[in-house]
PDB file of C-alpha atoms in Angstrom:
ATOM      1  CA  UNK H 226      89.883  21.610  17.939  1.00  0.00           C
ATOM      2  CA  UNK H 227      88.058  21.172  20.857  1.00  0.00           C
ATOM      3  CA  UNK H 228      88.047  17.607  20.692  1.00  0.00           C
ATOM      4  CA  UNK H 229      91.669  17.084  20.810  1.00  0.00           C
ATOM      5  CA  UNK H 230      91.705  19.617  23.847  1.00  0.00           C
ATOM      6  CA  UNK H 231      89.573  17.300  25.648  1.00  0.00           C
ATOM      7  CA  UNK H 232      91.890  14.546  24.743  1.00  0.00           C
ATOM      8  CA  UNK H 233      95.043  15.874  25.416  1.00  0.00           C
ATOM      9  CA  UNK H 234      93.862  17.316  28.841  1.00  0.00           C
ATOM     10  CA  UNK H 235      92.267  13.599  30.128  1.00  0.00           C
ATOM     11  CA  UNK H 236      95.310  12.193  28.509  1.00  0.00           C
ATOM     12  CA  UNK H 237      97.152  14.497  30.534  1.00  0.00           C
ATOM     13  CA  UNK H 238      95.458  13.604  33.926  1.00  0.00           C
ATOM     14  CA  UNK H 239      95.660  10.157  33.607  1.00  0.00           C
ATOM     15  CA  UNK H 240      99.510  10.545  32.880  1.00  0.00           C
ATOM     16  CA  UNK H 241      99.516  12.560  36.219  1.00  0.00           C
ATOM     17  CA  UNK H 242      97.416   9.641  38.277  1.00  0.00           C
ATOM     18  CA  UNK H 243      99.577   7.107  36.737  1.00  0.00           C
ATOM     19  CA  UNK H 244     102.960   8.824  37.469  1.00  0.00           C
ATOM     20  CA  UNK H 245     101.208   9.432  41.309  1.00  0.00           C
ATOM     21  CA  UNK H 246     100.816   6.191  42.185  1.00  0.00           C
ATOM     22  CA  UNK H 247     104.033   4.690  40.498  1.00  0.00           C
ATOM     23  CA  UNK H 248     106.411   7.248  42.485  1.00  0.00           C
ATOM     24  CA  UNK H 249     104.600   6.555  45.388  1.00  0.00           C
ATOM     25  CA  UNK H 250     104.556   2.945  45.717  1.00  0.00           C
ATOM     26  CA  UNK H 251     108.749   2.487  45.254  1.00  0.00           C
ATOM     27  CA  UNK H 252     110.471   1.165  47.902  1.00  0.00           C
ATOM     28  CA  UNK H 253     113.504   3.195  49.031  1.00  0.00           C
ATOM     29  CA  UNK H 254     116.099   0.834  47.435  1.00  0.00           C
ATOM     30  CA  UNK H 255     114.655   1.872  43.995  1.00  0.00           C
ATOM     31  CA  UNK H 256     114.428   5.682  44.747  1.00  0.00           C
ATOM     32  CA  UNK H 257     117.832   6.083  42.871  1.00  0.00           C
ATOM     33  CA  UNK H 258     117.125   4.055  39.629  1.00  0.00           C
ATOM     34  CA  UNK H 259     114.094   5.903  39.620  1.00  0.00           C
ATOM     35  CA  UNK H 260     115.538   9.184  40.117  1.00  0.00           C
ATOM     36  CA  UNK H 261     118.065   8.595  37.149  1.00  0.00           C
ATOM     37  CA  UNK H 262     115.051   7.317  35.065  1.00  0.00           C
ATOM     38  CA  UNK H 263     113.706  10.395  35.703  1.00  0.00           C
ATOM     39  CA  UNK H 264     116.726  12.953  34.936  1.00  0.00           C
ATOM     40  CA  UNK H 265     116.640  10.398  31.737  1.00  0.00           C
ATOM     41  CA  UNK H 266     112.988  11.343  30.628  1.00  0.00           C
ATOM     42  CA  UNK H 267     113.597  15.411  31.836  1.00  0.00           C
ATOM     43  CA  UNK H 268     116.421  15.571  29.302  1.00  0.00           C
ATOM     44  CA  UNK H 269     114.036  14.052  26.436  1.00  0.00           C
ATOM     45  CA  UNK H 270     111.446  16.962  27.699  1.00  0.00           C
ATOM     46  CA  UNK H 271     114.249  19.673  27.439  1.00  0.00           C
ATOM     47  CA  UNK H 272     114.911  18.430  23.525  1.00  0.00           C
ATOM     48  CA  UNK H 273     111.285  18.869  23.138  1.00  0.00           C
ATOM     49  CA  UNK H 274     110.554  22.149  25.155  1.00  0.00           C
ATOM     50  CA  UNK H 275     113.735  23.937  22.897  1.00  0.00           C
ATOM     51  CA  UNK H 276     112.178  22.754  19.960  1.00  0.00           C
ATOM     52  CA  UNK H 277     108.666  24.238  20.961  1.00  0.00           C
ATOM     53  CA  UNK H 278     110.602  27.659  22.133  1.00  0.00           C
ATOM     54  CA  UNK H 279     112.640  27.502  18.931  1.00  0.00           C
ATOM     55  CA  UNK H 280     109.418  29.492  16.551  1.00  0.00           C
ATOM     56  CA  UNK H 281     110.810  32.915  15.704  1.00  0.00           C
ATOM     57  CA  UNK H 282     107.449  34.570  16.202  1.00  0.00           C
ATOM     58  CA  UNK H 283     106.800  35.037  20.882  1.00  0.00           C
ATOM     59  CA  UNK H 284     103.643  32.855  21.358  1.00  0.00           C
ATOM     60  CA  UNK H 285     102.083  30.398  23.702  1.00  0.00           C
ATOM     61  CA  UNK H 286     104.126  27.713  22.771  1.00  0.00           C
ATOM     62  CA  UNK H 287     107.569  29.725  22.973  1.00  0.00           C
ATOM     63  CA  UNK H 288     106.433  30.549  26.602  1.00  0.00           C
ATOM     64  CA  UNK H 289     105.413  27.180  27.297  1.00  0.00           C
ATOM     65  CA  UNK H 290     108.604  26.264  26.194  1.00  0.00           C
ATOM     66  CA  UNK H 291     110.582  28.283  27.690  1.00  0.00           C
ATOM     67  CA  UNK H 292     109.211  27.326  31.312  1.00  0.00           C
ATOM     68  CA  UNK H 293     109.490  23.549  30.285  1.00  0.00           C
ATOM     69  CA  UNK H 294     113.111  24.288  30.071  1.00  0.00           C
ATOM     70  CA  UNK H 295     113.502  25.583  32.902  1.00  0.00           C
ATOM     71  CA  UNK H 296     111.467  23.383  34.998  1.00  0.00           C
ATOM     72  CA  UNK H 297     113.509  20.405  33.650  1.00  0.00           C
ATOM     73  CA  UNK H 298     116.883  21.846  34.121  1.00  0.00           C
ATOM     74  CA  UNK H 299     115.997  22.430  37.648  1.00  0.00           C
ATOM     75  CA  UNK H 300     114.613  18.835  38.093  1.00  0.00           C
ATOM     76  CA  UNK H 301     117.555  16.929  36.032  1.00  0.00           C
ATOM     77  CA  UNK H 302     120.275  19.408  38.069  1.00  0.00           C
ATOM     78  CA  UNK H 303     118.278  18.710  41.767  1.00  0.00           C
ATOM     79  CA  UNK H 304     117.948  14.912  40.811  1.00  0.00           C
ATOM     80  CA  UNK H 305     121.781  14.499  40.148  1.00  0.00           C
ATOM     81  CA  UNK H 306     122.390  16.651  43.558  1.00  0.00           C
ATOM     82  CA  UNK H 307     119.987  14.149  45.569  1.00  0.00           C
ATOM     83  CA  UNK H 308     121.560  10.884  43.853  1.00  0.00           C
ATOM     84  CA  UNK H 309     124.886  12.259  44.862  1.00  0.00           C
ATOM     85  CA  UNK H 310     124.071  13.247  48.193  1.00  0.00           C
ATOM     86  CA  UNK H 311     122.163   9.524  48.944  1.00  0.00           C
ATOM     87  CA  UNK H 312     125.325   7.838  47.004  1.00  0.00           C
ATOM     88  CA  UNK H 313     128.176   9.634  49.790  1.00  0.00           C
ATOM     89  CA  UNK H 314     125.374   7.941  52.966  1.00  0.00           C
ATOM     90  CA  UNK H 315     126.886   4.668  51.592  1.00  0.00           C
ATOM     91  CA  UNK H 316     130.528   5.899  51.580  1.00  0.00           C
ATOM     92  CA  UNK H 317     132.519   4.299  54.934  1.00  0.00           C
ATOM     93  CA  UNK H 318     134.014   7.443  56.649  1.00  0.00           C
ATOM     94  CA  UNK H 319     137.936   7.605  56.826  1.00  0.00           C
TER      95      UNK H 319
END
């Protein structure tokens, strides 16, 4: 058990130095494909947090779940306002 702790948590950071470095390194012209790549992979995370939350017994992973959820839906539903919002800069005024 406390091996695959130790595995999931350097797994973890290595996802986080990874995902760092990719975001930061895109040049503006790709900031929207990325942001709908990433509402893409925050619905995938939803499906998984509601089936984490979905135990009928309240535990860790119900919790966990439950802020996943929420943490996604706010990330998917802000992506899709800032891909809107840089979309309408492009627009030519009337």
């Amino acid at each position: 058990m406390h091996g695959d702790f130790i595995s999931q948590l350097s797994i973890f950071v290595m996802a986080v130095f990874v995902g760092y470095y990719v975001v930061w390194s895109v040049t503006p012209a790709l900031h929207t494909p990325l942001m709908a790549v990433t509402n893409a992979i925050s619905s995938v995370i939803i499906v998984g947090a509601i089936i984490a939350a979905g135990p009928a017994e309240v535990g860790l992973a119900k919790v966990l779940g439950f802020v996943a959820i929420v943490l996604a839906a706010v990330n998917i539903f802000g992506g899709f306002a800032v891909t809107q919002r840089m979309l309408s800069m492009y627009k030519k005024k009337k």
